[in-house]
Amino acid sequence: MSQFSEGSQININHPVILLIGKTGAGKSTLGNLLLNRPHDDGPFIVSDRMDSCTQVCRESEMTIDGRKFNIVDTPGIFDTSKPDEEVFKEIAKTVQKSAHGIKAILFVFEAKRFTEEQKNALNGIKAFLGENALNYMIAIFSHATKKQNEDKDEMRKAWNPTVASFIGSIGNRWGVSPDSDYFPPKHEKHQLRLREIKDFIMSTSGSYTTDMLESARREQERIRQEQERIQREKEEEERQIRAEYEEKLRREEKERADRAHQEELNRKKAEFEQRQREALAAMENQAANMRRQVEHAHQDDGGGCFALDTKVQLANGKLVEMAELQVGDFVLSEVNNNHLKFSEVYLIAHLGHFDQPIDMVKIKFTNPDGSKGYIRMTPEHCIFSSDLLLLYARDVVPGKTKVLVLNKSNKLVPAIIDSLDNEKDSGYISFYTRSGTVIANNMLCSCYDDCPKSQFLMDLVFAPIRLWTKVFTSTHRQKELHPYVQILETSYGIWCKTLKKIKIIGQKDVILILCLIYILFILVM
C-alpha cells in the first residue's frame, strides 16, 4: 500500500485541511500558496505533465490566525494512474491519523472547464466522500483570468447552472486560487484571495471524521451491489426473451417463414419498380410539355422587364443606365429614416434586344419639386403604390393611383400618376437585388414581374437562388432567361392559364397553391 511522503509527520493534535481534485487542477499550487511559499517551490510538487505527480498523500503544517493545521495534498481523483480504491485508502489514512478529523475539504477545479466531464467529477466527489462531506467542503477555482483574480464577482458571472447548483449545495463557500502571474504574492489582491479561503476554513464548524468516510464507503458499496443486481436481472430477462424467441422460430418452421417473407419482398420490389418506371415516364412527358410551353411563352412576349435606359443610383452616388449594371453592383433600393439603403445585384435574369419590338408602358408622374418624371417597363412588371401594395404597371390609373418617389430630402413621398402611355421597344433588362426592390428613375419598384402580387411570396420563392449566389456568383448575362427564373415564370403562367380556363378559383388561391408546391419542392430537394 502506498504511504505518505517520506519523512512526513501528521501531528495528531492538529485538524487536517484536505486538498482534493483532478490531476492538473492546481491542488499542489494552492497548497504552496497557503503556506506562503512560491506556487512552484514548496513542499507540494507542481508539474505541467498530464499524469499526476502526487501519487501519495503529502502533508505540511500551516497556521491560520494562531491555530495550527495539517494541510494534505492528495493524488488526483478519478483521472490518475492510481486506482480509486488506493486513493480512498490514502484519504482514509489521513482522516485516521488526526484525532480532530478534517477541518475543511478544499475541492480544487479549473474555472475554464465547465463541461459534462466536470459535472461527472462533481457527482463523483459527492459519491466518494458522501453527502456529509458537503458541510466541510469549500470550492476553489483555479486557472482564473486576471479579471476573475481581481474581482470574485467576475468568477460568479462565468458559472453555468451545474456549478451554481453545486456551490449552493455547499453553503456558498468558495474562493479563487490567486495566480502569481497576475498578482505577485505580496500584492493586496493575492493576499485578499488567500484570506477569503482562510476565513472559510476558520468559519467551518465541526470536522469530517472516519465514521463519515466509512459511512460514505458503505453507501457506495451498497449502490454498487444494487447496480450489479439490476444488471444481473436485466441480463437474465434478456436471456429468457432470446430463448423464447428462438423456441418460437423453431415452432413456426423458420425456413418456411423466411422463404415466404422473401417471396413477399420480391413481389413488393417488382411493384415498386413498375410504379417507378411509370412515374419516370410521366415526369418526362410533363417536362417535354413544359419545355414546349416555355418556348411558346417566350415567343408570345418578352417577360417583365425594365427599359434599358432606366436609371439607378449606385452606392458611390453615380447615376447609371440599367444597361450598364453588373452582378455585384450595389444600387439604391429603399429609404429608411431619410437614409438611403443600397442592395447588391445578385442576378441578372436576362438582358438584350428582342428581334421584334415588345409592349411597354410609359408611366409619367410629377416629382414633389414640380419636375416631371417617367419610367418605362413591361405591363406585367410590379411597382409599389403609396400604401406599399404591389400592382402591375398596366393597372395604374392616371389621376388616381399614387406611387412612391424620392424627393431631395431623401424621403419616399406619394406622387399621383399623370398618364399611362403604351409604347414599343426591343431593349430589356430583368435583374434582382437582395432586398427585392429598386428605386428606378426616382420611383420605388419591385424587382419581380409576371408573378403573384405578393412581395413576401416572391422573396420566399427566390430564397434558394439568393443563398446559392452567396456561394457561387452568377455570371449569367444572356438574352435568354436564367433557368431558375424561366422555370418559375413558366410554371406560374401555366397555372394561371389553366385555372383561368376552368374558372374555379381566384388569384389568392393560385398564390396558396404555388406556396404549397414551392414548399413541397424544397422538401423534395
Short mmCIF file of C-alpha atoms in Angstrom, two decimals:
data_model
loop_
_atom_site.label_atom_id
_atom_site.label_comp_id
_atom_site.label_asym_id
_atom_site.label_seq_id
_atom_site.Cartn_x
_atom_site.Cartn_y
_atom_site.Cartn_z
CA MET A 1 0.00 0.00 0.00
CA SER A 2 1.27 3.48 -0.89
CA GLN A 3 2.35 5.54 2.10
CA PHE A 4 2.62 9.24 2.95
CA SER A 5 5.64 11.05 1.54
CA GLU A 6 8.90 10.01 3.14
CA GLY A 7 9.55 11.78 6.43
CA SER A 8 6.03 13.22 6.65
CA GLN A 9 4.62 13.67 10.11
CA ILE A 10 0.93 14.19 10.87
CA ASN A 11 0.51 15.94 14.19
CA ILE A 12 -2.48 14.10 15.64
CA ASN A 13 -3.44 17.15 17.68
CA HIS A 14 -3.91 19.33 14.59
CA PRO A 15 -7.02 19.17 12.37
CA VAL A 16 -6.49 18.41 8.68
CA ILE A 17 -7.12 20.64 5.66
CA LEU A 18 -7.55 18.27 2.71
CA LEU A 19 -6.79 19.23 -0.91
CA ILE A 20 -8.74 17.16 -3.47
CA GLY A 21 -9.46 17.44 -7.20
CA LYS A 22 -8.50 16.08 -10.59
CA THR A 23 -4.94 15.89 -11.85
CA GLY A 24 -3.73 19.28 -13.08
CA ALA A 25 -6.47 21.19 -11.27
CA GLY A 26 -3.96 23.14 -9.18
CA LYS A 27 -4.14 21.44 -5.74
CA SER A 28 -0.37 21.45 -5.13
CA THR A 29 -0.07 25.07 -6.28
CA LEU A 30 -2.80 26.16 -3.85
CA GLY A 31 -1.14 24.20 -1.02
CA ASN A 32 2.17 26.00 -1.53
CA LEU A 33 0.43 29.41 -1.67
CA LEU A 34 -1.44 28.75 1.59
CA LEU A 35 1.95 28.01 3.14
CA ASN A 36 3.16 31.43 1.92
CA ARG A 37 5.61 29.71 -0.42
CA PRO A 38 6.08 30.25 -4.19
CA HIS A 39 3.46 28.31 -6.12
CA ASP A 40 6.09 26.02 -7.69
CA ASP A 41 8.63 25.91 -4.85
CA GLY A 42 7.19 24.35 -1.72
CA PRO A 43 6.59 21.00 -0.07
CA PHE A 44 3.96 20.13 -2.70
CA ILE A 45 5.38 19.22 -6.12
CA VAL A 46 3.91 21.12 -9.11
CA SER A 47 4.23 19.79 -12.67
CA ASP A 48 2.86 20.62 -16.14
CA ARG A 49 2.59 16.91 -17.01
CA MET A 50 -0.86 15.41 -17.61
CA ASP A 51 -0.26 12.46 -15.27
CA SER A 52 -0.40 13.05 -11.52
CA CYS A 53 2.85 13.97 -9.75
CA THR A 54 1.14 13.40 -6.40
CA GLN A 55 0.98 9.61 -6.18
CA VAL A 56 0.88 9.55 -2.35
CA CYS A 57 -0.54 11.98 0.19
CA ARG A 58 1.90 14.79 1.01
CA GLU A 59 1.49 16.95 4.08
CA SER A 60 2.83 20.04 5.76
CA GLU A 61 1.99 22.14 8.80
CA MET A 62 0.39 25.57 8.49
CA THR A 63 -1.03 28.21 10.84
CA ILE A 64 -4.16 30.31 10.40
CA ASP A 65 -4.82 33.05 12.98
CA GLY A 66 -2.61 31.28 15.52
CA ARG A 67 -4.23 27.86 15.04
CA LYS A 68 -2.18 25.01 13.57
CA PHE A 69 -3.39 22.60 10.90
CA ASN A 70 -2.06 19.71 8.84
CA ILE A 71 -2.54 20.59 5.14
CA VAL A 72 -2.56 17.44 2.98
CA ASP A 73 -2.26 17.17 -0.81
CA THR A 74 -3.91 14.02 -2.25
CA PRO A 75 -3.48 12.11 -5.53
CA GLY A 76 -5.78 13.29 -8.34
CA ILE A 77 -9.19 11.65 -8.06
CA PHE A 78 -10.74 9.76 -11.00
CA ASP A 79 -8.04 10.53 -13.56
CA THR A 80 -4.74 9.43 -12.02
CA SER A 81 -2.95 6.18 -12.77
CA LYS A 82 -3.57 5.20 -9.13
CA PRO A 83 -6.83 3.15 -8.79
CA ASP A 84 -9.71 4.84 -6.94
CA GLU A 85 -9.54 2.16 -4.23
CA GLU A 86 -5.99 3.18 -3.35
CA VAL A 87 -6.90 6.88 -3.42
CA PHE A 88 -9.70 6.11 -0.94
CA LYS A 89 -7.25 4.33 1.36
CA GLU A 90 -4.81 7.27 1.17
CA ILE A 91 -7.55 9.73 2.19
CA ALA A 92 -8.86 7.34 4.88
CA LYS A 93 -5.38 7.13 6.44
CA THR A 94 -5.25 10.94 6.52
CA VAL A 95 -8.51 11.08 8.46
CA GLN A 96 -7.46 8.29 10.83
CA LYS A 97 -4.10 9.92 11.65
CA SER A 98 -5.76 13.05 13.05
CA ALA A 99 -7.65 12.94 16.32
CA HIS A 100 -9.57 16.05 15.25
CA GLY A 101 -10.58 14.82 11.78
CA ILE A 102 -10.73 17.03 8.70
CA LYS A 103 -11.49 20.70 9.32
CA ALA A 104 -12.06 21.60 5.66
CA ILE A 105 -12.04 19.87 2.26
CA LEU A 106 -10.73 22.21 -0.44
CA PHE A 107 -12.15 20.93 -3.75
CA VAL A 108 -9.99 22.50 -6.49
CA PHE A 109 -11.14 22.60 -10.11
CA GLU A 110 -10.35 24.69 -13.16
CA ALA A 111 -12.51 27.73 -13.86
CA LYS A 112 -12.09 27.28 -17.61
CA ARG A 113 -13.66 23.83 -17.93
CA PHE A 114 -17.39 23.92 -17.15
CA THR A 115 -18.05 20.69 -19.05
CA GLU A 116 -20.07 17.48 -18.79
CA GLU A 117 -16.84 15.80 -17.63
CA GLN A 118 -16.61 18.29 -14.76
CA LYS A 119 -20.26 17.64 -13.84
CA ASN A 120 -19.44 13.93 -13.58
CA ALA A 121 -16.45 14.78 -11.38
CA LEU A 122 -18.68 16.81 -9.01
CA ASN A 123 -21.11 13.91 -8.72
CA GLY A 124 -18.20 11.51 -8.24
CA ILE A 125 -16.79 13.58 -5.37
CA LYS A 126 -20.15 13.56 -3.57
CA ALA A 127 -20.50 9.79 -4.05
CA PHE A 128 -16.88 9.26 -2.99
CA LEU A 129 -16.98 11.26 0.26
CA GLY A 130 -20.72 11.15 0.98
CA GLU A 131 -23.31 13.90 1.48
CA ASN A 132 -21.86 14.79 4.93
CA ALA A 133 -18.66 15.97 3.22
CA LEU A 134 -20.57 18.87 1.65
CA ASN A 135 -20.80 20.51 5.11
CA TYR A 136 -16.99 20.83 5.21
CA MET A 137 -16.28 21.44 1.54
CA ILE A 138 -15.00 24.71 0.04
CA ALA A 139 -14.88 25.03 -3.76
CA ILE A 140 -11.69 26.65 -5.07
CA PHE A 141 -11.50 27.87 -8.69
CA SER A 142 -8.01 27.67 -10.22
CA HIS A 143 -6.56 28.97 -13.50
CA ALA A 144 -8.87 32.00 -13.34
CA THR A 145 -8.49 35.03 -15.60
CA LYS A 146 -6.91 38.26 -14.41
CA LYS A 147 -10.35 39.92 -14.03
CA GLN A 148 -11.59 36.92 -12.03
CA ASN A 149 -8.48 37.08 -9.81
CA GLU A 150 -9.11 40.77 -9.25
CA ASP A 151 -12.87 40.58 -8.63
CA LYS A 152 -14.68 37.47 -7.36
CA ASP A 153 -17.95 38.64 -8.90
CA GLU A 154 -16.40 38.18 -12.36
CA MET A 155 -15.95 34.49 -11.49
CA ARG A 156 -19.58 34.22 -10.34
CA LYS A 157 -20.77 35.55 -13.73
CA ALA A 158 -18.98 32.68 -15.51
CA TRP A 159 -20.80 29.91 -13.61
CA ASN A 160 -23.09 27.58 -15.50
CA PRO A 161 -26.21 26.13 -13.77
CA THR A 162 -24.36 22.96 -12.74
CA VAL A 163 -21.58 24.86 -10.96
CA ALA A 164 -24.02 27.34 -9.38
CA SER A 165 -26.12 24.45 -8.03
CA PHE A 166 -23.01 22.76 -6.60
CA ILE A 167 -21.84 25.98 -4.88
CA GLY A 168 -25.30 26.34 -3.35
CA SER A 169 -25.18 22.75 -2.03
CA ILE A 170 -22.00 23.53 -0.04
CA GLY A 171 -23.36 26.68 1.59
CA ASN A 172 -21.87 29.14 -0.92
CA ARG A 173 -18.35 28.54 0.38
CA TRP A 174 -15.99 29.23 -2.49
CA GLY A 175 -12.86 31.12 -3.38
CA VAL A 176 -10.36 31.83 -6.15
CA SER A 177 -6.82 30.42 -6.07
CA PRO A 178 -4.65 33.50 -6.80
CA ASP A 179 -2.46 33.43 -9.90
CA SER A 180 1.03 34.76 -9.20
CA ASP A 181 1.47 35.65 -12.88
CA TYR A 182 -1.25 38.29 -12.49
CA PHE A 183 -0.72 39.42 -8.89
CA PRO A 184 2.56 38.62 -7.05
CA PRO A 185 2.33 37.09 -3.56
CA LYS A 186 2.74 40.45 -1.79
CA HIS A 187 0.03 42.14 -3.87
CA GLU A 188 -3.11 43.04 -1.92
CA LYS A 189 -5.36 41.11 -4.38
CA HIS A 190 -3.24 37.97 -3.98
CA GLN A 191 -3.42 38.22 -0.21
CA LEU A 192 -7.17 39.01 -0.29
CA ARG A 193 -7.97 35.83 -2.25
CA LEU A 194 -5.94 33.71 0.22
CA ARG A 195 -7.57 35.47 3.20
CA GLU A 196 -11.04 34.66 1.85
CA ILE A 197 -10.15 30.96 1.66
CA LYS A 198 -8.67 31.00 5.16
CA ASP A 199 -11.77 32.74 6.57
CA PHE A 200 -13.98 29.98 5.14
CA ILE A 201 -11.70 27.35 6.71
CA MET A 202 -11.87 29.01 10.12
CA SER A 203 -15.67 29.54 9.93
CA THR A 204 -16.40 25.89 9.15
CA SER A 205 -17.80 24.23 12.28
CA GLY A 206 -17.15 20.63 13.31
CA SER A 207 -14.99 18.20 11.34
CA TYR A 208 -15.28 15.40 8.82
CA THR A 209 -14.50 12.10 10.57
CA THR A 210 -13.54 8.50 9.82
CA ASP A 211 -17.08 7.40 10.60
CA MET A 212 -18.47 9.74 7.93
CA LEU A 213 -15.94 8.46 5.39
CA GLU A 214 -16.73 4.83 6.18
CA SER A 215 -20.46 5.57 6.01
CA ALA A 216 -19.98 7.04 2.54
CA ARG A 217 -17.92 3.99 1.59
CA ARG A 218 -20.64 1.61 2.78
CA GLU A 219 -23.29 3.59 0.88
CA GLN A 220 -21.14 3.50 -2.24
CA GLU A 221 -20.73 -0.26 -1.86
CA ARG A 222 -24.48 -0.70 -1.37
CA ILE A 223 -25.20 1.27 -4.55
CA ARG A 224 -22.62 -0.79 -6.45
CA GLN A 225 -24.19 -4.04 -5.30
CA GLU A 226 -27.65 -2.78 -6.22
CA GLN A 227 -26.45 -1.81 -9.68
CA GLU A 228 -24.90 -5.25 -10.13
CA ARG A 229 -28.16 -6.89 -9.03
CA ILE A 230 -30.17 -4.85 -11.54
CA GLN A 231 -27.67 -5.68 -14.29
CA ARG A 232 -27.90 -9.42 -13.47
CA GLU A 233 -31.69 -9.26 -13.57
CA LYS A 234 -31.61 -7.42 -16.89
CA GLU A 235 -29.24 -9.97 -18.42
CA GLU A 236 -31.39 -12.84 -17.15
CA GLU A 237 -34.53 -11.24 -18.61
CA GLU A 238 -32.80 -10.74 -21.96
CA ARG A 239 -31.65 -14.37 -21.91
CA GLN A 240 -35.21 -15.59 -21.31
CA ILE A 241 -36.61 -13.39 -24.09
CA ARG A 242 -33.96 -14.65 -26.50
CA ALA A 243 -34.68 -18.27 -25.57
CA GLU A 244 -38.44 -17.78 -26.06
CA TYR A 245 -37.86 -16.16 -29.44
CA GLU A 246 -35.65 -18.99 -30.63
CA GLU A 247 -38.21 -21.53 -29.48
CA LYS A 248 -40.95 -19.66 -31.35
CA LEU A 249 -38.86 -19.66 -34.53
CA ARG A 250 -38.43 -23.41 -34.24
CA ARG A 251 -42.17 -23.95 -33.73
CA GLU A 252 -43.12 -21.90 -36.78
CA GLU A 253 -40.60 -23.58 -39.07
CA LYS A 254 -38.12 -20.78 -39.56
CA GLU A 255 -37.08 -21.79 -43.06
CA ARG A 256 -40.66 -21.76 -44.39
CA ALA A 257 -41.31 -18.38 -42.80
CA ASP A 258 -38.11 -16.93 -44.27
CA ARG A 259 -38.96 -18.23 -47.74
CA ALA A 260 -42.47 -16.77 -47.66
CA HIS A 261 -41.05 -13.48 -46.41
CA GLN A 262 -38.54 -13.33 -49.25
CA GLU A 263 -41.25 -14.00 -51.83
CA GLU A 264 -43.31 -11.14 -50.44
CA LEU A 265 -40.29 -8.82 -50.58
CA ASN A 266 -39.66 -9.75 -54.22
CA ARG A 267 -43.29 -9.08 -55.13
CA LYS A 268 -43.28 -5.67 -53.48
CA LYS A 269 -39.96 -4.81 -55.11
CA ALA A 270 -41.35 -5.64 -58.56
CA GLU A 271 -44.44 -3.49 -57.90
CA PHE A 272 -42.29 -0.61 -56.70
CA GLU A 273 -40.01 -0.76 -59.76
CA GLN A 274 -43.06 -0.77 -62.06
CA ARG A 275 -44.52 2.30 -60.33
CA GLN A 276 -41.12 3.96 -60.52
CA ARG A 277 -40.93 3.38 -64.29
CA GLU A 278 -44.45 4.75 -64.77
CA ALA A 279 -43.70 7.83 -62.65
CA LEU A 280 -40.47 8.48 -64.55
CA ALA A 281 -42.30 8.28 -67.88
CA ALA A 282 -44.96 10.71 -66.62
CA MET A 283 -42.28 13.14 -65.40
CA GLU A 284 -40.51 13.02 -68.79
CA ASN A 285 -43.86 13.72 -70.50
CA GLN A 286 -44.52 16.66 -68.21
CA ALA A 287 -41.00 18.04 -68.74
CA ALA A 288 -41.44 17.86 -72.53
CA ASN A 289 -44.78 19.69 -72.29
CA MET A 290 -43.24 22.33 -70.07
CA ARG A 291 -40.36 22.86 -72.49
CA ARG A 292 -42.82 23.34 -75.34
CA GLN A 293 -44.87 25.80 -73.29
CA VAL A 294 -41.68 27.66 -72.29
CA GLU A 295 -40.74 28.08 -75.93
CA HIS A 296 -44.28 29.20 -76.81
CA ALA A 297 -44.46 31.59 -73.88
CA HIS A 298 -41.27 33.35 -74.88
CA GLN A 299 -42.39 33.65 -78.44
CA ASP A 300 -45.51 35.49 -77.22
CA ASP A 301 -43.84 38.10 -75.04
CA GLY A 302 -40.58 39.22 -73.57
CA GLY A 303 -41.45 38.69 -69.92
CA GLY A 304 -41.47 41.51 -67.38
CA CYS A 305 -38.53 43.90 -67.69
CA PHE A 306 -37.28 47.44 -67.38
CA ALA A 307 -36.29 49.53 -70.40
CA LEU A 308 -32.51 49.66 -70.83
CA ASP A 309 -32.34 53.46 -70.46
CA THR A 310 -33.92 53.37 -66.98
CA LYS A 311 -31.53 54.94 -64.45
CA VAL A 312 -30.50 53.77 -60.98
CA GLN A 313 -28.14 55.22 -58.39
CA LEU A 314 -25.05 53.23 -57.34
CA ALA A 315 -23.61 53.24 -53.82
CA ASN A 316 -20.88 55.65 -54.95
CA GLY A 317 -23.59 58.20 -55.91
CA LYS A 318 -23.23 57.71 -59.64
CA LEU A 319 -26.39 57.51 -61.81
CA VAL A 320 -26.15 54.81 -64.48
CA GLU A 321 -28.50 53.28 -67.00
CA MET A 322 -29.59 49.74 -66.26
CA ALA A 323 -27.82 48.53 -69.41
CA GLU A 324 -24.51 49.15 -67.55
CA LEU A 325 -25.44 47.14 -64.42
CA GLN A 326 -23.19 44.28 -63.35
CA VAL A 327 -23.69 41.49 -60.81
CA GLY A 328 -22.18 42.74 -57.55
CA ASP A 329 -23.21 46.40 -58.05
CA PHE A 330 -24.97 47.98 -55.07
CA VAL A 331 -27.97 50.01 -56.21
CA LEU A 332 -30.36 52.31 -54.33
CA SER A 333 -33.23 50.07 -53.26
CA GLU A 334 -35.03 51.67 -50.32
CA VAL A 335 -35.02 54.54 -47.81
CA ASN A 336 -35.09 54.19 -44.04
CA ASN A 337 -35.36 57.26 -41.78
CA ASN A 338 -34.01 59.55 -44.54
CA HIS A 339 -31.05 57.18 -45.03
CA LEU A 340 -30.51 55.71 -48.48
CA LYS A 341 -30.19 51.93 -48.50
CA PHE A 342 -28.25 50.13 -51.22
CA SER A 343 -28.70 46.46 -52.10
CA GLU A 344 -26.49 44.08 -54.08
CA VAL A 345 -27.48 42.95 -57.59
CA TYR A 346 -27.09 39.17 -57.21
CA LEU A 347 -28.63 38.01 -60.50
CA ILE A 348 -29.28 39.43 -63.98
CA ALA A 349 -32.10 37.24 -65.27
CA HIS A 350 -31.74 38.37 -68.89
CA LEU A 351 -30.58 41.39 -70.88
CA GLY A 352 -30.52 42.33 -74.54
CA HIS A 353 -32.74 43.19 -77.53
CA PHE A 354 -35.64 41.19 -78.97
CA ASP A 355 -35.87 40.68 -82.71
CA GLN A 356 -39.34 42.24 -82.65
CA PRO A 357 -40.50 45.25 -80.57
CA ILE A 358 -42.31 44.34 -77.34
CA ASP A 359 -45.10 46.14 -75.48
CA MET A 360 -44.05 48.59 -72.81
CA VAL A 361 -45.89 51.17 -70.76
CA LYS A 362 -44.59 54.65 -70.01
CA ILE A 363 -45.72 55.88 -66.59
CA LYS A 364 -45.47 59.64 -66.25
CA PHE A 365 -45.60 61.37 -62.85
CA THR A 366 -44.85 64.71 -61.23
CA ASN A 367 -41.99 64.87 -58.71
CA PRO A 368 -42.50 66.70 -55.36
CA ASP A 369 -40.46 69.66 -56.67
CA GLY A 370 -42.78 70.02 -59.66
CA SER A 371 -40.44 68.45 -62.20
CA LYS A 372 -41.75 65.70 -64.44
CA GLY A 373 -40.58 62.12 -64.35
CA TYR A 374 -41.34 58.86 -66.06
CA ILE A 375 -40.37 55.20 -66.13
CA ARG A 376 -40.74 52.58 -68.87
CA MET A 377 -41.31 48.90 -68.23
CA THR A 378 -43.34 45.93 -69.48
CA PRO A 379 -47.02 45.94 -68.44
CA GLU A 380 -46.58 42.91 -66.14
CA HIS A 381 -43.78 44.47 -64.08
CA CYS A 382 -44.64 45.20 -60.43
CA ILE A 383 -44.41 48.60 -58.75
CA PHE A 384 -45.44 49.81 -55.30
CA SER A 385 -48.45 52.00 -54.61
CA SER A 386 -48.17 54.69 -51.93
CA ASP A 387 -49.53 52.21 -49.32
CA LEU A 388 -46.76 49.72 -50.30
CA LEU A 389 -49.10 47.31 -52.07
CA LEU A 390 -47.90 45.65 -55.28
CA LEU A 391 -49.67 46.38 -58.56
CA TYR A 392 -48.84 45.68 -62.17
CA ALA A 393 -47.61 48.63 -64.23
CA ARG A 394 -50.54 48.21 -66.61
CA ASP A 395 -53.04 48.67 -63.76
CA VAL A 396 -52.14 52.22 -62.70
CA VAL A 397 -54.94 54.76 -63.12
CA PRO A 398 -53.86 58.30 -64.14
CA GLY A 399 -55.09 60.95 -61.74
CA LYS A 400 -55.93 58.34 -59.09
CA THR A 401 -53.07 55.89 -58.48
CA LYS A 402 -50.33 57.16 -56.19
CA VAL A 403 -46.79 55.81 -56.26
CA LEU A 404 -43.73 56.49 -54.07
CA VAL A 405 -41.00 58.72 -55.45
CA LEU A 406 -37.74 60.00 -53.92
CA ASN A 407 -37.54 63.72 -53.09
CA LYS A 408 -34.46 65.87 -52.48
CA SER A 409 -34.71 65.29 -48.72
CA ASN A 410 -34.19 61.56 -49.19
CA LYS A 411 -37.78 60.69 -48.40
CA LEU A 412 -40.20 58.49 -50.31
CA VAL A 413 -43.34 60.59 -50.80
CA PRO A 414 -46.59 59.90 -52.68
CA ALA A 415 -46.97 61.19 -56.23
CA ILE A 416 -50.04 60.92 -58.48
CA ILE A 417 -49.69 59.31 -61.91
CA ASP A 418 -50.16 61.88 -64.70
CA SER A 419 -50.56 59.48 -67.63
CA LEU A 420 -50.04 55.93 -68.83
CA ASP A 421 -48.91 55.50 -72.46
CA ASN A 422 -48.37 52.32 -74.48
CA GLU A 423 -45.07 52.14 -76.38
CA LYS A 424 -42.90 49.65 -78.25
CA ASP A 425 -39.25 48.87 -77.52
CA SER A 426 -36.87 45.98 -78.12
CA GLY A 427 -34.32 46.58 -75.32
CA TYR A 428 -34.90 44.95 -71.95
CA ILE A 429 -33.26 44.01 -68.65
CA SER A 430 -34.50 41.99 -65.67
CA PHE A 431 -32.37 41.83 -62.52
CA TYR A 432 -32.79 41.10 -58.80
CA THR A 433 -31.42 42.77 -55.70
CA ARG A 434 -31.12 41.05 -52.34
CA SER A 435 -33.81 43.37 -50.92
CA GLY A 436 -36.13 42.57 -53.87
CA THR A 437 -36.68 46.29 -54.54
CA VAL A 438 -35.04 49.09 -56.54
CA ILE A 439 -35.56 52.86 -56.87
CA ALA A 440 -35.53 53.40 -60.64
CA ASN A 441 -35.95 56.87 -62.20
CA ASN A 442 -36.77 58.03 -58.63
CA MET A 443 -39.75 55.59 -58.31
CA LEU A 444 -39.85 52.68 -55.82
CA CYS A 445 -40.30 49.46 -57.83
CA SER A 446 -40.26 45.73 -57.18
CA CYS A 447 -37.66 43.60 -58.94
CA TYR A 448 -40.33 40.98 -59.69
CA ASP A 449 -42.54 40.62 -62.75
CA ASP A 450 -45.01 38.14 -64.28
CA CYS A 451 -45.77 36.96 -60.74
CA PRO A 452 -48.41 36.96 -57.99
CA LYS A 453 -48.83 40.39 -56.39
CA SER A 454 -47.07 39.45 -53.16
CA GLN A 455 -43.58 40.75 -52.38
CA PHE A 456 -43.26 38.33 -49.43
CA LEU A 457 -44.16 35.31 -51.56
CA MET A 458 -41.67 36.26 -54.28
CA ASP A 459 -38.90 36.86 -51.72
CA LEU A 460 -39.65 33.35 -50.42
CA VAL A 461 -39.66 31.81 -53.91
CA PHE A 462 -36.29 33.43 -54.75
CA ALA A 463 -34.67 32.49 -51.40
CA PRO A 464 -32.82 29.42 -52.83
CA ILE A 465 -31.15 31.37 -55.66
CA ARG A 466 -30.25 34.18 -53.22
CA LEU A 467 -28.49 31.64 -50.99
CA TRP A 468 -26.88 29.90 -53.98
CA THR A 469 -25.37 33.15 -55.28
CA LYS A 470 -23.91 33.85 -51.83
CA VAL A 471 -21.52 30.96 -52.55
CA PHE A 472 -21.47 30.79 -56.37
CA THR A 473 -21.52 34.23 -58.02
CA SER A 474 -23.78 34.32 -61.09
CA THR A 475 -22.17 35.05 -64.46
CA HIS A 476 -25.46 34.95 -66.41
CA ARG A 477 -25.85 37.97 -68.72
CA GLN A 478 -27.59 36.45 -71.78
CA LYS A 479 -30.68 37.29 -73.79
CA GLU A 480 -32.31 34.08 -72.60
CA LEU A 481 -33.88 33.92 -69.15
CA HIS A 482 -31.81 32.40 -66.34
CA PRO A 483 -33.03 28.74 -65.95
CA TYR A 484 -34.26 29.27 -62.38
CA VAL A 485 -36.34 32.32 -63.33
CA GLN A 486 -37.56 30.65 -66.54
CA ILE A 487 -38.97 27.65 -64.67
CA LEU A 488 -40.71 29.91 -62.12
CA GLU A 489 -42.25 32.20 -64.76
CA THR A 490 -43.41 29.36 -66.98
CA SER A 491 -44.89 27.38 -64.09
CA TYR A 492 -46.81 30.44 -62.91
CA GLY A 493 -48.03 31.21 -66.45
CA ILE A 494 -49.23 27.65 -66.99
CA TRP A 495 -51.09 27.65 -63.68
CA CYS A 496 -52.77 30.98 -64.39
CA LYS A 497 -53.86 29.95 -67.89
CA THR A 498 -55.16 26.59 -66.71
CA LEU A 499 -57.08 27.99 -63.77
CA LYS A 500 -58.46 30.84 -65.89
CA LYS A 501 -59.90 28.31 -68.33
CA ILE A 502 -61.63 26.20 -65.71
CA LYS A 503 -62.69 29.34 -63.73
CA ILE A 504 -62.98 27.63 -60.35
CA ILE A 505 -60.57 29.58 -58.17
CA GLY A 506 -59.18 33.10 -57.91
CA GLN A 507 -55.68 34.58 -57.71
CA LYS A 508 -55.43 34.24 -53.92
CA ASP A 509 -55.98 30.52 -54.33
CA VAL A 510 -53.33 30.44 -57.06
CA ILE A 511 -50.86 32.03 -54.63
CA LEU A 512 -51.75 29.48 -51.95
CA ILE A 513 -51.29 26.58 -54.37
CA LEU A 514 -47.93 27.95 -55.55
CA CYS A 515 -46.80 28.27 -51.92
CA LEU A 516 -47.68 24.63 -51.26
CA ILE A 517 -45.96 23.48 -54.46
CA TYR A 518 -42.87 25.51 -53.57
CA ILE A 519 -42.71 24.08 -50.04
CA LEU A 520 -43.06 20.52 -51.42
CA PHE A 521 -40.33 21.29 -53.98
CA ILE A 522 -37.94 22.47 -51.24
CA LEU A 523 -38.70 19.38 -49.10
CA VAL A 524 -38.04 17.04 -52.05
CA MET A 525 -34.77 18.80 -52.87
#
